[in-house]
């Protein structure tokens, strides 16, 4: 009987999404603070639209909320007395008594000239943008925060001992002020180097570094283009951690298998497209959506380029490659009018140790060739 079981996929753990503060809400809605300024730095849990009677409103109001309502003083008072801030729509104000309650409770009361629907849309958009940013994996999410390091005054013999005890061959080098000044790898261990030589003589000075807020995608780009196995993570030259090539590959592979919380423009473009793998690539089929059209009524070049790039990437991922685009050449042969069904064929025509090439063609519903291109990409592999 064949062995059966489950496969555990390790998730990339992300920090909680940063919540909106009342101060940020003021900026989003171009508002004016009428009272309760001391509470502007507090975060809001959710916003409630007060389109109901006062009695019905009570059960929806709780501490940390933001009540969006018009010029209804009873609602303003109810919200503040129950720990909720207030956003008044339509540019209306409030009484001095309500302002005093807001100041006493340290709960902001804000006014904006926009209507309720527009304000809700603006706040939703701000939250959506934060969700997109949350999905961007940063170096701080995957880095090793307790790396083994050596100092400039340490010797080659101590380095060899560190390699034997840790199993690592690459180490950041710090000076006597605990600042990063270099890095040593097995490549630096040449035959003429003596055991009593100081690491300051053999290290690679001024190594490429990243910060904690650098995206993992950019760190991967540096590793591919500069053939790096390890990158120190620094802040003002102080070592915060390290990120390795294996960490990056593992993270990218894990992230590609996880669902997205929010919808990016790329997601919106391809959600109505279907694809199927071919023996040498992928076939992409679907209809060009209205958001992709230019003012002249034809699909714009940037959207079509993105679609073709997505098809090429999927074709290469079928080969289990983590890739970074090196060059992309496209020839647009004829415009694509409104409501046209298109087919994109991406074929991997060459795949070596470090590079891959994909031939890409786009056809309209009648089979006519609309554009033709070629993508060249670098492949990221564990060394």
Tab-separated table of C-alpha atoms in Angstrom, residues 90-327:
chain	number	residue	atom	x	y	z
A	90	UNK	CA	-21.328	67.214	5.541
A	91	UNK	CA	-19.096	69.853	7.130
A	92	UNK	CA	-21.391	70.318	10.145
A	93	UNK	CA	-20.133	71.302	13.599
A	94	UNK	CA	-21.230	70.468	17.130
A	95	UNK	CA	-22.161	72.314	20.298
A	96	UNK	CA	-19.658	73.519	22.880
A	97	UNK	CA	-21.129	71.027	25.336
A	98	UNK	CA	-20.270	68.115	23.041
A	99	UNK	CA	-16.752	69.530	22.571
A	100	UNK	CA	-16.311	69.629	26.342
A	101	UNK	CA	-17.350	65.970	26.634
A	102	UNK	CA	-14.866	65.045	23.885
A	103	UNK	CA	-12.039	66.898	25.663
A	104	UNK	CA	-12.912	65.283	29.001
A	105	UNK	CA	-13.099	61.768	27.516
A	106	UNK	CA	-10.014	62.375	25.290
A	107	UNK	CA	-12.017	61.151	22.307
A	108	UNK	CA	-11.630	63.065	19.029
A	109	UNK	CA	-14.639	64.652	17.392
A	110	UNK	CA	-13.871	65.393	13.744
A	111	UNK	CA	-15.765	67.184	11.003
A	112	UNK	CA	-15.366	66.673	7.253
A	113	UNK	CA	-17.068	68.283	4.274
A	114	UNK	CA	-17.475	64.919	2.503
A	115	UNK	CA	-20.677	62.883	2.633
A	116	UNK	CA	-20.989	59.588	4.517
A	117	UNK	CA	-20.542	57.331	1.473
A	118	UNK	CA	-17.408	59.149	0.310
A	119	UNK	CA	-15.847	59.068	3.782
A	120	UNK	CA	-16.524	55.329	4.194
A	121	UNK	CA	-14.989	54.706	0.766
A	122	UNK	CA	-11.883	56.748	1.610
A	123	UNK	CA	-11.309	54.924	4.903
A	124	UNK	CA	-11.869	51.527	3.257
A	125	UNK	CA	-9.322	52.431	0.584
A	126	UNK	CA	-6.757	53.369	3.232
A	127	UNK	CA	-7.290	50.045	5.032
A	128	UNK	CA	-7.031	48.130	1.745
A	129	UNK	CA	-3.715	49.813	0.953
A	130	UNK	CA	-2.393	48.754	4.340
A	131	UNK	CA	-3.462	45.168	3.695
A	132	UNK	CA	-1.475	45.193	0.456
A	133	UNK	CA	1.569	46.558	2.294
A	134	UNK	CA	1.107	43.915	5.002
A	135	UNK	CA	1.508	41.161	2.413
A	136	UNK	CA	4.907	42.497	1.346
A	137	UNK	CA	7.371	40.287	3.198
A	138	UNK	CA	10.186	42.287	4.748
A	139	UNK	CA	13.669	41.197	5.762
A	140	UNK	CA	12.732	41.631	9.436
A	141	UNK	CA	10.081	38.904	9.033
A	142	UNK	CA	12.546	36.164	8.031
A	143	UNK	CA	16.038	37.226	9.123
A	144	UNK	CA	18.182	35.452	11.701
A	145	UNK	CA	18.254	37.861	14.643
A	146	UNK	CA	20.991	36.021	16.561
A	147	UNK	CA	23.801	35.570	14.048
A	148	UNK	CA	27.282	34.359	14.934
A	149	UNK	CA	29.815	37.114	14.256
A	150	UNK	CA	33.523	37.748	14.637
A	151	UNK	CA	35.673	40.837	15.222
A	152	UNK	CA	38.443	42.453	13.211
A	153	UNK	CA	40.983	41.509	15.878
A	154	UNK	CA	40.000	37.821	15.806
A	155	UNK	CA	42.369	35.495	13.960
A	156	UNK	CA	41.947	33.076	11.074
A	157	UNK	CA	42.348	30.242	13.596
A	158	UNK	CA	39.368	31.531	15.584
A	159	UNK	CA	37.409	31.756	12.327
A	160	UNK	CA	38.197	28.119	11.530
A	161	UNK	CA	37.093	27.136	15.028
A	162	UNK	CA	33.814	29.025	14.540
A	163	UNK	CA	33.246	27.181	11.239
A	164	UNK	CA	33.762	23.816	12.931
A	165	UNK	CA	31.476	24.552	15.878
A	166	UNK	CA	28.627	26.223	13.947
A	167	UNK	CA	28.801	24.545	10.552
A	168	UNK	CA	28.676	27.984	8.917
A	169	UNK	CA	31.318	29.351	6.567
A	170	UNK	CA	30.239	32.996	6.360
A	171	UNK	CA	30.411	35.475	9.231
A	172	UNK	CA	29.856	39.223	9.631
A	173	UNK	CA	32.873	41.114	10.990
A	174	UNK	CA	32.502	43.880	13.586
A	175	UNK	CA	35.049	46.435	14.771
A	176	UNK	CA	35.810	47.371	18.380
A	177	UNK	CA	32.783	49.713	18.344
A	178	UNK	CA	30.517	46.811	17.362
A	179	UNK	CA	29.912	48.309	13.904
A	180	UNK	CA	29.776	46.120	10.795
A	181	UNK	CA	32.913	46.621	8.702
A	182	UNK	CA	33.185	43.457	6.636
A	183	UNK	CA	32.317	39.823	6.013
A	184	UNK	CA	34.380	36.630	5.654
A	185	UNK	CA	33.473	33.595	3.583
A	186	UNK	CA	35.227	30.361	2.663
A	187	UNK	CA	36.339	32.059	-0.569
A	188	UNK	CA	38.563	34.363	1.487
A	189	UNK	CA	40.430	31.407	3.016
A	190	UNK	CA	43.376	31.201	0.612
A	191	UNK	CA	46.377	28.917	0.977
A	192	UNK	CA	48.876	31.668	1.821
A	193	UNK	CA	46.798	32.932	4.782
A	194	UNK	CA	48.234	32.060	8.194
A	195	UNK	CA	46.278	31.018	11.278
A	196	UNK	CA	47.528	33.983	13.287
A	197	UNK	CA	46.519	36.572	10.650
A	198	UNK	CA	43.859	39.032	11.808
A	199	UNK	CA	40.508	38.870	10.044
A	200	UNK	CA	40.832	42.581	9.212
A	201	UNK	CA	43.443	41.538	6.608
A	202	UNK	CA	41.393	38.854	4.856
A	203	UNK	CA	37.785	40.068	5.139
A	204	UNK	CA	35.753	41.627	2.356
A	205	UNK	CA	35.343	45.251	3.359
A	206	UNK	CA	32.166	47.333	3.019
A	207	UNK	CA	29.839	44.423	2.190
A	208	UNK	CA	26.427	44.894	0.608
A	209	UNK	CA	23.825	45.300	3.352
A	210	UNK	CA	20.065	45.698	3.760
A	211	UNK	CA	17.845	47.120	6.489
A	212	UNK	CA	15.023	45.434	8.378
A	213	UNK	CA	12.450	47.282	6.236
A	214	UNK	CA	13.941	46.094	2.940
A	215	UNK	CA	11.642	43.735	1.043
A	216	UNK	CA	12.712	40.107	0.693
A	217	UNK	CA	12.190	40.456	-3.066
A	218	UNK	CA	14.851	43.186	-3.230
A	219	UNK	CA	17.221	41.165	-1.042
A	220	UNK	CA	16.754	38.240	-3.447
A	221	UNK	CA	17.545	40.554	-6.370
A	222	UNK	CA	20.847	41.553	-4.716
A	223	UNK	CA	21.734	37.919	-4.089
A	224	UNK	CA	21.074	36.942	-7.700
A	225	UNK	CA	22.857	39.869	-9.345
A	226	UNK	CA	25.863	39.966	-7.004
A	227	UNK	CA	26.106	36.190	-6.404
A	228	UNK	CA	25.723	36.596	-2.641
A	229	UNK	CA	25.022	33.800	-0.185
A	230	UNK	CA	24.500	36.013	2.857
A	231	UNK	CA	23.608	39.653	3.459
A	232	UNK	CA	24.028	41.415	6.819
A	233	UNK	CA	21.018	43.368	8.121
A	234	UNK	CA	22.075	46.670	9.661
A	235	UNK	CA	20.759	49.891	11.127
A	236	UNK	CA	23.275	52.753	11.209
A	237	UNK	CA	26.003	50.117	10.690
A	238	UNK	CA	24.875	48.224	13.805
A	239	UNK	CA	24.326	44.536	13.040
A	240	UNK	CA	20.686	43.505	13.538
A	241	UNK	CA	20.809	40.087	11.884
A	242	UNK	CA	21.590	38.253	8.678
A	243	UNK	CA	19.543	36.878	5.796
A	244	UNK	CA	20.768	33.926	3.733
A	245	UNK	CA	20.002	32.694	0.237
A	246	UNK	CA	18.251	29.596	1.653
A	247	UNK	CA	16.055	31.845	3.856
A	248	UNK	CA	15.024	33.892	0.821
A	249	UNK	CA	14.240	30.912	-1.412
A	250	UNK	CA	12.241	29.212	1.333
A	251	UNK	CA	10.285	32.423	1.975
A	252	UNK	CA	9.498	33.075	-1.696
A	253	UNK	CA	8.322	29.509	-2.222
A	254	UNK	CA	6.145	29.612	0.912
A	255	UNK	CA	4.649	33.027	0.056
A	256	UNK	CA	3.687	31.903	-3.453
A	257	UNK	CA	1.532	29.121	-1.961
A	258	UNK	CA	-0.363	31.361	0.451
A	259	UNK	CA	-3.629	33.151	-0.398
A	260	UNK	CA	-3.735	36.945	-0.587
A	261	UNK	CA	-5.887	38.888	1.854
A	262	UNK	CA	-6.272	41.921	-0.377
A	263	UNK	CA	-6.676	42.421	-4.109
A	264	UNK	CA	-3.935	44.133	-6.077
A	265	UNK	CA	-4.321	45.492	-9.624
A	266	UNK	CA	-2.580	42.363	-10.895
A	267	UNK	CA	-5.101	40.148	-9.071
A	268	UNK	CA	-7.974	42.176	-10.528
A	269	UNK	CA	-6.646	41.780	-14.071
A	270	UNK	CA	-6.180	38.014	-14.000
A	271	UNK	CA	-9.132	36.921	-11.847
A	272	UNK	CA	-11.315	36.233	-14.928
A	273	UNK	CA	-8.512	34.546	-16.857
A	274	UNK	CA	-8.048	30.801	-16.967
A	275	UNK	CA	-4.790	29.036	-17.650
A	276	UNK	CA	-3.599	25.566	-18.415
A	277	UNK	CA	-0.106	24.150	-18.527
A	278	UNK	CA	1.283	22.925	-21.829
A	279	UNK	CA	4.265	20.651	-22.335
A	280	UNK	CA	6.633	23.645	-22.606
A	281	UNK	CA	4.805	26.487	-20.896
A	282	UNK	CA	1.347	27.879	-20.237
A	283	UNK	CA	-1.798	28.969	-22.111
A	284	UNK	CA	-3.623	32.004	-20.744
A	285	UNK	CA	-7.204	32.828	-21.866
A	286	UNK	CA	-9.661	35.528	-20.884
A	287	UNK	CA	-11.322	38.851	-21.684
A	288	UNK	CA	-9.670	42.239	-21.409
A	289	UNK	CA	-11.415	44.096	-18.563
A	290	UNK	CA	-12.532	47.772	-18.845
A	291	UNK	CA	-9.873	48.942	-16.340
A	292	UNK	CA	-7.222	47.965	-18.887
A	293	UNK	CA	-8.429	50.306	-21.620
A	294	UNK	CA	-6.937	53.657	-22.526
A	295	UNK	CA	-8.885	56.810	-23.419
A	296	UNK	CA	-8.866	55.841	-27.124
A	297	UNK	CA	-10.796	52.615	-26.472
A	298	UNK	CA	-7.999	50.064	-26.901
A	299	UNK	CA	-6.169	48.049	-24.266
A	300	UNK	CA	-3.164	50.027	-23.031
A	301	UNK	CA	0.336	48.709	-23.501
A	302	UNK	CA	1.236	48.661	-19.803
A	303	UNK	CA	-1.665	46.338	-18.905
A	304	UNK	CA	-0.924	43.974	-21.778
A	305	UNK	CA	2.736	43.921	-20.796
A	306	UNK	CA	1.762	42.944	-17.251
A	307	UNK	CA	-0.465	40.124	-18.520
A	308	UNK	CA	2.315	38.778	-20.721
A	309	UNK	CA	4.798	39.046	-17.861
A	310	UNK	CA	2.456	37.078	-15.573
A	311	UNK	CA	2.120	34.341	-18.199
A	312	UNK	CA	5.910	34.105	-18.565
A	313	UNK	CA	6.362	33.911	-14.795
A	314	UNK	CA	3.776	31.125	-14.458
A	315	UNK	CA	5.459	29.207	-17.294
A	316	UNK	CA	8.811	29.350	-15.491
A	317	UNK	CA	7.319	28.506	-12.101
A	318	UNK	CA	6.021	25.310	-13.674
A	319	UNK	CA	9.712	24.402	-13.879
A	320	UNK	CA	10.068	25.205	-10.139
A	321	UNK	CA	12.178	28.288	-10.810
A	322	UNK	CA	12.363	31.408	-8.642
A	323	UNK	CA	13.104	34.029	-11.273
A	324	UNK	CA	13.898	37.706	-11.677
A	325	UNK	CA	13.279	39.402	-14.994
A	326	UNK	CA	16.452	40.446	-16.784
A	327	UNK	CA	14.928	41.814	-20.001
